[in-house]
Amino acid sequence: KAGVTQTPRYLIKTRGQQVTLSCSPISGHRSVSWYQQTPGQGLQFLFEYFSETQRNKGNFPGRFSGRQFSNSRSEMNVSTLELGDSALYLCASSLQPGQGNEKLFFGSGTQLSVL
Amino acid sequence: KQEVTQIPAALSVPEGENLVLNCSFTDSAIYNLQWFRQDPGKGLTSLLLIQSSQREQTSGRLNASLDKSSGRSTLYIAASQPGDSATYLCAVPDNYGQNFVFGPGTRLSVLP
């Protein structure tokens, strides 16, 4: 069974540009979560999607948005990039939403550098 | 607000040693806790998931325990190997049980 796939693996952008990251969950998983990881702040929750609906959102500005498609694939978008958006963006999938008894499976991440 | 801490921040040990990593959380009303491993520049791999009704879980050389009342979990690694070198993170659900709150991690180096 294929794992969680994130593309692209690396991205270099300049301030003010926008970027779209993609995540394909494990087959059969319907919940997708996004996390931002930086050396200073660690792993921080961005948002979670289930059945094409955003279930909850972390404490990030509106420049960060996402969506989920009917095949459970998800994209996140960051507009008007700032230097502080440089980070490893991780996607995780699970069978069901919420964090009841579900293991999270992570992709390898997209390393975004904003110059 | 749920907060998670991990000590030590970094640990370097010779191969073959048994070691313990610690995780503490502020809100004990959790229903599970997960331990993850992360290799440099990579995603996280789930190692162990402990339900609130359990006190420990084992997988190979790894054993994780959970003490909800004291807000603590420990990850025990037996007979450490250089391949165990990675950052180990623990995570618990937030106060609404809707997403995970991660600790800052313990960076482990096992020297051959």
PDB file of C-alpha atoms in Angstrom:
ATOM      1  CA  LYS A   1       0.000   0.000   0.000  1.00  0.00           C
ATOM      2  CA  ALA A   2       1.476   3.348  -1.008  1.00  0.00           C
ATOM      3  CA  GLY A   3       2.126   5.834   1.757  1.00  0.00           C
ATOM      4  CA  VAL A   4       1.231   9.491   1.946  1.00  0.00           C
ATOM      5  CA  THR A   5       2.634  11.323  -1.072  1.00  0.00           C
ATOM      6  CA  GLN A   6       3.522  15.004  -1.000  1.00  0.00           C
ATOM      7  CA  THR A   7       4.614  17.052  -3.977  1.00  0.00           C
ATOM      8  CA  PRO A   8       6.771  18.876  -4.667  1.00  0.00           C
ATOM      9  CA  ARG A   9       9.560  17.825  -2.327  1.00  0.00           C
ATOM     10  CA  TYR A  10      11.311  21.184  -2.461  1.00  0.00           C
ATOM     11  CA  LEU A  11      10.167  24.675  -3.424  1.00  0.00           C
ATOM     12  CA  ILE A  12      11.951  27.979  -3.626  1.00  0.00           C
ATOM     13  CA  LYS A  13       9.837  31.110  -3.888  1.00  0.00           C
ATOM     14  CA  THR A  14      10.287  34.826  -3.365  1.00  0.00           C
ATOM     15  CA  ARG A  15       8.362  37.094  -1.036  1.00  0.00           C
ATOM     16  CA  GLY A  16       4.938  38.053  -2.305  1.00  0.00           C
ATOM     17  CA  GLN A  17       4.467  34.995  -4.486  1.00  0.00           C
ATOM     18  CA  GLN A  18       1.948  32.266  -3.787  1.00  0.00           C
ATOM     19  CA  VAL A  19       2.448  28.523  -3.593  1.00  0.00           C
ATOM     20  CA  THR A  20       0.313  25.381  -3.781  1.00  0.00           C
ATOM     21  CA  LEU A  21       1.322  22.119  -2.124  1.00  0.00           C
ATOM     22  CA  SER A  22      -0.268  18.757  -2.823  1.00  0.00           C
ATOM     23  CA  CYS A  23      -0.942  15.717  -0.661  1.00  0.00           C
ATOM     24  CA  SER A  24      -2.296  12.309  -1.637  1.00  0.00           C
ATOM     25  CA  PRO A  25      -3.363  10.271   1.404  1.00  0.00           C
ATOM     26  CA  ILE A  26      -3.072   6.543   1.860  1.00  0.00           C
ATOM     27  CA  SER A  27      -5.707   4.749  -0.166  1.00  0.00           C
ATOM     28  CA  GLY A  28      -8.901   4.519   1.878  1.00  0.00           C
ATOM     29  CA  HIS A  29      -7.940   7.314   4.260  1.00  0.00           C
ATOM     30  CA  ARG A  30     -10.439  10.127   4.182  1.00  0.00           C
ATOM     31  CA  SER A  31      -8.937  12.543   6.699  1.00  0.00           C
ATOM     32  CA  VAL A  32      -6.024  14.805   5.813  1.00  0.00           C
ATOM     33  CA  SER A  33      -4.243  17.161   8.214  1.00  0.00           C
ATOM     34  CA  TRP A  34      -1.557  19.726   7.490  1.00  0.00           C
ATOM     35  CA  TYR A  35       1.239  20.795   9.828  1.00  0.00           C
ATOM     36  CA  GLN A  36       3.983  23.401   9.618  1.00  0.00           C
ATOM     37  CA  GLN A  37       7.364  22.535  11.124  1.00  0.00           C
ATOM     38  CA  THR A  38      10.041  25.121  11.879  1.00  0.00           C
ATOM     39  CA  PRO A  39      13.126  24.930  14.107  1.00  0.00           C
ATOM     40  CA  GLY A  40      11.782  27.646  16.389  1.00  0.00           C
ATOM     41  CA  GLN A  41       8.106  26.690  16.719  1.00  0.00           C
ATOM     42  CA  GLY A  42       8.229  22.960  16.141  1.00  0.00           C
ATOM     43  CA  LEU A  43       5.173  21.252  14.658  1.00  0.00           C
ATOM     44  CA  GLN A  44       2.076  23.397  14.482  1.00  0.00           C
ATOM     45  CA  PHE A  45      -1.370  22.354  13.268  1.00  0.00           C
ATOM     46  CA  LEU A  46      -2.668  24.160  10.201  1.00  0.00           C
ATOM     47  CA  PHE A  47      -5.995  22.493   9.291  1.00  0.00           C
ATOM     48  CA  GLU A  48      -7.804  19.210   8.857  1.00  0.00           C
ATOM     49  CA  TYR A  49     -10.107  18.078   6.057  1.00  0.00           C
ATOM     50  CA  PHE A  50     -12.606  15.244   5.892  1.00  0.00           C
ATOM     51  CA  SER A  51     -15.075  14.568   3.103  1.00  0.00           C
ATOM     52  CA  GLU A  52     -14.050  17.772   1.329  1.00  0.00           C
ATOM     53  CA  THR A  53     -14.892  19.867   4.410  1.00  0.00           C
ATOM     54  CA  GLN A  54     -12.513  21.719   6.684  1.00  0.00           C
ATOM     55  CA  ARG A  55     -13.185  20.394  10.168  1.00  0.00           C
ATOM     56  CA  ASN A  56     -10.918  22.683  12.102  1.00  0.00           C
ATOM     57  CA  LYS A  57      -8.164  25.202  11.646  1.00  0.00           C
ATOM     58  CA  GLY A  58      -5.099  26.172  13.616  1.00  0.00           C
ATOM     59  CA  ASN A  59      -3.986  29.649  14.532  1.00  0.00           C
ATOM     60  CA  PHE A  60      -2.621  30.775  11.176  1.00  0.00           C
ATOM     61  CA  PRO A  61      -3.490  33.883   9.103  1.00  0.00           C
ATOM     62  CA  GLY A  62      -5.967  33.741   6.267  1.00  0.00           C
ATOM     63  CA  ARG A  63      -3.100  33.601   3.759  1.00  0.00           C
ATOM     64  CA  PHE A  64      -3.026  29.888   4.531  1.00  0.00           C
ATOM     65  CA  SER A  65      -5.869  27.962   2.964  1.00  0.00           C
ATOM     66  CA  GLY A  66      -6.615  24.489   1.774  1.00  0.00           C
ATOM     67  CA  ARG A  67      -9.110  22.201   0.174  1.00  0.00           C
ATOM     68  CA  GLN A  68      -9.858  18.535  -0.265  1.00  0.00           C
ATOM     69  CA  PHE A  69     -11.121  16.825  -3.392  1.00  0.00           C
ATOM     70  CA  SER A  70     -13.617  13.995  -3.744  1.00  0.00           C
ATOM     71  CA  ASN A  71     -10.768  11.467  -4.029  1.00  0.00           C
ATOM     72  CA  SER A  72      -9.451  12.702  -0.636  1.00  0.00           C
ATOM     73  CA  ARG A  73      -6.400  14.366  -2.169  1.00  0.00           C
ATOM     74  CA  SER A  74      -5.705  17.709  -0.555  1.00  0.00           C
ATOM     75  CA  GLU A  75      -3.968  20.917  -1.478  1.00  0.00           C
ATOM     76  CA  MET A  76      -2.845  23.794   0.652  1.00  0.00           C
ATOM     77  CA  ASN A  77      -2.165  27.272  -0.629  1.00  0.00           C
ATOM     78  CA  VAL A  78      -0.128  30.091   0.852  1.00  0.00           C
ATOM     79  CA  SER A  79      -0.574  33.509  -0.693  1.00  0.00           C
ATOM     80  CA  THR A  80       1.624  36.589  -0.394  1.00  0.00           C
ATOM     81  CA  LEU A  81       4.556  34.598   0.932  1.00  0.00           C
ATOM     82  CA  GLU A  82       6.648  35.991   3.765  1.00  0.00           C
ATOM     83  CA  LEU A  83      10.154  35.023   4.851  1.00  0.00           C
ATOM     84  CA  GLY A  84       8.690  33.446   7.985  1.00  0.00           C
ATOM     85  CA  ASP A  85       6.713  30.975   5.906  1.00  0.00           C
ATOM     86  CA  SER A  86       9.908  29.072   5.187  1.00  0.00           C
ATOM     87  CA  ALA A  87       9.294  25.682   6.749  1.00  0.00           C
ATOM     88  CA  LEU A  88       8.730  21.991   6.235  1.00  0.00           C
ATOM     89  CA  TYR A  89       5.040  21.461   5.473  1.00  0.00           C
ATOM     90  CA  LEU A  90       3.814  18.030   6.460  1.00  0.00           C
ATOM     91  CA  CYS A  91       0.640  16.269   5.497  1.00  0.00           C
ATOM     92  CA  ALA A  92      -0.827  13.413   7.538  1.00  0.00           C
ATOM     93  CA  SER A  93      -3.677  11.063   6.760  1.00  0.00           C
ATOM     94  CA  SER A  94      -5.870   8.846   8.880  1.00  0.00           C
ATOM     95  CA  LEU A  95      -8.920   6.678   8.332  1.00  0.00           C
ATOM     96  CA  GLN A  96     -11.291   8.872  10.288  1.00  0.00           C
ATOM     97  CA  PRO A  97     -11.284  12.500  11.410  1.00  0.00           C
ATOM     98  CA  GLY A  98     -10.451  13.639  14.886  1.00  0.00           C
ATOM     99  CA  GLN A  99      -7.698  12.091  16.929  1.00  0.00           C
ATOM    100  CA  GLY A 100      -9.684   9.505  18.837  1.00  0.00           C
ATOM    101  CA  ASN A 101      -7.955   6.247  18.257  1.00  0.00           C
ATOM    102  CA  GLU A 102      -6.418   6.894  14.893  1.00  0.00           C
ATOM    103  CA  LYS A 103      -2.771   6.578  14.007  1.00  0.00           C
ATOM    104  CA  LEU A 104      -1.433   9.394  11.909  1.00  0.00           C
ATOM    105  CA  PHE A 105       0.578   8.591   8.804  1.00  0.00           C
ATOM    106  CA  PHE A 106       2.826  11.372   7.545  1.00  0.00           C
ATOM    107  CA  GLY A 107       4.258  12.180   4.159  1.00  0.00           C
ATOM    108  CA  SER A 108       7.891  13.204   3.668  1.00  0.00           C
ATOM    109  CA  GLY A 109       6.903  16.852   3.504  1.00  0.00           C
ATOM    110  CA  THR A 110       7.502  19.808   1.231  1.00  0.00           C
ATOM    111  CA  GLN A 111      10.452  21.996   2.164  1.00  0.00           C
ATOM    112  CA  LEU A 112       9.518  25.569   1.294  1.00  0.00           C
ATOM    113  CA  SER A 113      12.160  28.279   1.197  1.00  0.00           C
ATOM    114  CA  VAL A 114      11.073  31.890   0.777  1.00  0.00           C
ATOM    115  CA  LEU A 115      13.799  34.284  -0.368  1.00  0.00           C
TER     116      LEU A 115
ATOM    117  CA  LYS B   1      -4.514  24.852  26.514  1.00  0.00           C
ATOM    118  CA  GLN B   2      -2.638  21.581  26.124  1.00  0.00           C
ATOM    119  CA  GLU B   3       1.134  21.922  26.242  1.00  0.00           C
ATOM    120  CA  VAL B   4       3.702  19.205  25.727  1.00  0.00           C
ATOM    121  CA  THR B   5       7.324  19.181  26.828  1.00  0.00           C
ATOM    122  CA  GLN B   6      10.069  16.648  26.304  1.00  0.00           C
ATOM    123  CA  ILE B   7      13.320  16.079  28.138  1.00  0.00           C
ATOM    124  CA  PRO B   8      16.096  15.809  27.408  1.00  0.00           C
ATOM    125  CA  ALA B   9      16.255  17.999  24.305  1.00  0.00           C
ATOM    126  CA  ALA B  10      19.213  15.986  23.032  1.00  0.00           C
ATOM    127  CA  LEU B  11      20.889  12.760  24.037  1.00  0.00           C
ATOM    128  CA  SER B  12      24.047  11.046  22.871  1.00  0.00           C
ATOM    129  CA  VAL B  13      24.758   7.471  23.931  1.00  0.00           C
ATOM    130  CA  PRO B  14      27.084   4.640  22.897  1.00  0.00           C
ATOM    131  CA  GLU B  15      25.609   1.735  21.002  1.00  0.00           C
ATOM    132  CA  GLY B  16      24.029  -0.962  23.156  1.00  0.00           C
ATOM    133  CA  GLU B  17      22.776   1.279  25.949  1.00  0.00           C
ATOM    134  CA  ASN B  18      19.207   1.245  27.191  1.00  0.00           C
ATOM    135  CA  LEU B  19      17.663   4.701  27.340  1.00  0.00           C
ATOM    136  CA  VAL B  20      14.533   6.554  28.400  1.00  0.00           C
ATOM    137  CA  LEU B  21      12.913   9.555  26.761  1.00  0.00           C
ATOM    138  CA  ASN B  22      10.388  11.616  28.680  1.00  0.00           C
ATOM    139  CA  CYS B  23       7.214  13.408  27.643  1.00  0.00           C
ATOM    140  CA  SER B  24       4.986  15.582  29.850  1.00  0.00           C
ATOM    141  CA  PHE B  25       1.601  17.121  29.074  1.00  0.00           C
ATOM    142  CA  THR B  26      -0.449  19.647  31.011  1.00  0.00           C
ATOM    143  CA  ASP B  27      -4.009  18.399  30.490  1.00  0.00           C
ATOM    144  CA  SER B  28      -4.401  14.806  31.653  1.00  0.00           C
ATOM    145  CA  ALA B  29      -7.843  14.399  30.046  1.00  0.00           C
ATOM    146  CA  ILE B  30      -6.389  12.725  26.962  1.00  0.00           C
ATOM    147  CA  TYR B  31      -7.617   9.581  25.291  1.00  0.00           C
ATOM    148  CA  ASN B  32      -4.407   8.626  23.584  1.00  0.00           C
ATOM    149  CA  LEU B  33      -0.758   9.497  23.129  1.00  0.00           C
ATOM    150  CA  GLN B  34       1.480   8.764  20.191  1.00  0.00           C
ATOM    151  CA  TRP B  35       5.229   8.522  19.875  1.00  0.00           C
ATOM    152  CA  PHE B  36       6.797   9.377  16.532  1.00  0.00           C
ATOM    153  CA  ARG B  37      10.233   9.189  15.012  1.00  0.00           C
ATOM    154  CA  GLN B  38      11.545  11.765  12.537  1.00  0.00           C
ATOM    155  CA  ASP B  39      14.698  11.452  10.467  1.00  0.00           C
ATOM    156  CA  PRO B  40      16.355  14.704   9.313  1.00  0.00           C
ATOM    157  CA  GLY B  41      14.325  16.507   6.640  1.00  0.00           C
ATOM    158  CA  LYS B  42      11.746  13.749   6.545  1.00  0.00           C
ATOM    159  CA  GLY B  43       8.223  13.153   7.726  1.00  0.00           C
ATOM    160  CA  LEU B  44       7.175  11.471  10.954  1.00  0.00           C
ATOM    161  CA  THR B  45       6.748   7.755  11.464  1.00  0.00           C
ATOM    162  CA  SER B  46       4.287   6.586  14.104  1.00  0.00           C
ATOM    163  CA  LEU B  47       6.017   4.230  16.534  1.00  0.00           C
ATOM    164  CA  LEU B  48       3.457   3.543  19.229  1.00  0.00           C
ATOM    165  CA  LEU B  49      -0.107   4.592  20.014  1.00  0.00           C
ATOM    166  CA  ILE B  50      -1.212   4.217  23.635  1.00  0.00           C
ATOM    167  CA  GLN B  51      -4.901   4.423  24.426  1.00  0.00           C
ATOM    168  CA  SER B  52      -5.922   6.118  27.659  1.00  0.00           C
ATOM    169  CA  SER B  53      -7.135   2.791  29.015  1.00  0.00           C
ATOM    170  CA  GLN B  54      -3.702   1.254  28.519  1.00  0.00           C
ATOM    171  CA  ARG B  55      -0.617   1.766  30.626  1.00  0.00           C
ATOM    172  CA  GLU B  56       1.939   0.674  28.091  1.00  0.00           C
ATOM    173  CA  GLN B  57       2.588  -0.530  24.565  1.00  0.00           C
ATOM    174  CA  THR B  58       5.489  -2.504  23.172  1.00  0.00           C
ATOM    175  CA  SER B  59       6.920  -2.870  19.694  1.00  0.00           C
ATOM    176  CA  GLY B  60      10.192  -4.720  19.339  1.00  0.00           C
ATOM    177  CA  ARG B  61      12.855  -2.899  21.344  1.00  0.00           C
ATOM    178  CA  LEU B  62      10.493  -0.015  22.102  1.00  0.00           C
ATOM    179  CA  ASN B  63       8.245   0.242  25.114  1.00  0.00           C
ATOM    180  CA  ALA B  64       6.081   3.252  25.884  1.00  0.00           C
ATOM    181  CA  SER B  65       4.248   3.836  29.139  1.00  0.00           C
ATOM    182  CA  LEU B  66       1.507   6.300  29.991  1.00  0.00           C
ATOM    183  CA  ASP B  67       0.607   7.751  33.381  1.00  0.00           C
ATOM    184  CA  LYS B  68      -2.353  10.048  32.786  1.00  0.00           C
ATOM    185  CA  SER B  69      -2.681  11.135  36.395  1.00  0.00           C
ATOM    186  CA  SER B  70       0.809  12.582  36.440  1.00  0.00           C
ATOM    187  CA  GLY B  71       0.692  13.779  32.838  1.00  0.00           C
ATOM    188  CA  ARG B  72       3.704  11.749  31.775  1.00  0.00           C
ATOM    189  CA  SER B  73       4.805   9.218  29.220  1.00  0.00           C
ATOM    190  CA  THR B  74       8.148   7.528  28.752  1.00  0.00           C
ATOM    191  CA  LEU B  75       9.638   5.828  25.714  1.00  0.00           C
ATOM    192  CA  TYR B  76      12.136   3.114  26.596  1.00  0.00           C
ATOM    193  CA  ILE B  77      14.578   1.975  23.905  1.00  0.00           C
ATOM    194  CA  ALA B  78      16.449  -1.217  24.662  1.00  0.00           C
ATOM    195  CA  ALA B  79      19.890  -2.088  23.277  1.00  0.00           C
ATOM    196  CA  SER B  80      20.156   1.089  21.212  1.00  0.00           C
ATOM    197  CA  GLN B  81      21.634   0.947  17.703  1.00  0.00           C
ATOM    198  CA  PRO B  82      23.088   3.640  15.407  1.00  0.00           C
ATOM    199  CA  GLY B  83      19.981   3.256  13.235  1.00  0.00           C
ATOM    200  CA  ASP B  84      17.908   4.540  16.161  1.00  0.00           C
ATOM    201  CA  SER B  85      19.492   7.988  15.710  1.00  0.00           C
ATOM    202  CA  ALA B  86      16.630  10.381  14.987  1.00  0.00           C
ATOM    203  CA  THR B  87      14.358  12.883  16.691  1.00  0.00           C
ATOM    204  CA  TYR B  88      11.603  11.364  18.806  1.00  0.00           C
ATOM    205  CA  LEU B  89       8.377  13.320  19.321  1.00  0.00           C
ATOM    206  CA  CYS B  90       5.364  12.644  21.452  1.00  0.00           C
ATOM    207  CA  ALA B  91       1.910  13.998  20.678  1.00  0.00           C
ATOM    208  CA  VAL B  92      -1.436  14.197  22.470  1.00  0.00           C
ATOM    209  CA  PRO B  93      -4.849  15.445  21.330  1.00  0.00           C
ATOM    210  CA  ASP B  94      -5.618  19.087  22.047  1.00  0.00           C
ATOM    211  CA  ASN B  95      -8.291  20.105  24.551  1.00  0.00           C
ATOM    212  CA  TYR B  96     -11.003  19.589  21.934  1.00  0.00           C
ATOM    213  CA  GLY B  97      -9.634  16.268  20.741  1.00  0.00           C
ATOM    214  CA  GLN B  98      -9.498  17.585  17.230  1.00  0.00           C
ATOM    215  CA  ASN B  99      -5.819  17.715  16.396  1.00  0.00           C
ATOM    216  CA  PHE B 100      -2.527  16.694  17.872  1.00  0.00           C
ATOM    217  CA  VAL B 101      -0.247  18.879  19.965  1.00  0.00           C
ATOM    218  CA  PHE B 102       3.372  17.870  19.512  1.00  0.00           C
ATOM    219  CA  GLY B 103       6.283  18.127  21.883  1.00  0.00           C
ATOM    220  CA  PRO B 104       9.531  19.745  20.702  1.00  0.00           C
ATOM    221  CA  GLY B 105      11.240  16.357  20.429  1.00  0.00           C
ATOM    222  CA  THR B 106      14.353  14.666  21.762  1.00  0.00           C
ATOM    223  CA  ARG B 107      17.240  14.426  19.319  1.00  0.00           C
ATOM    224  CA  LEU B 108      18.951  11.065  19.855  1.00  0.00           C
ATOM    225  CA  SER B 109      22.406  10.125  18.597  1.00  0.00           C
ATOM    226  CA  VAL B 110      23.598   6.553  19.065  1.00  0.00           C
ATOM    227  CA  LEU B 111      27.320   6.287  18.517  1.00  0.00           C
ATOM    228  CA  PRO B 112      28.843   3.112  17.033  1.00  0.00           C
TER     229      PRO B 112
END
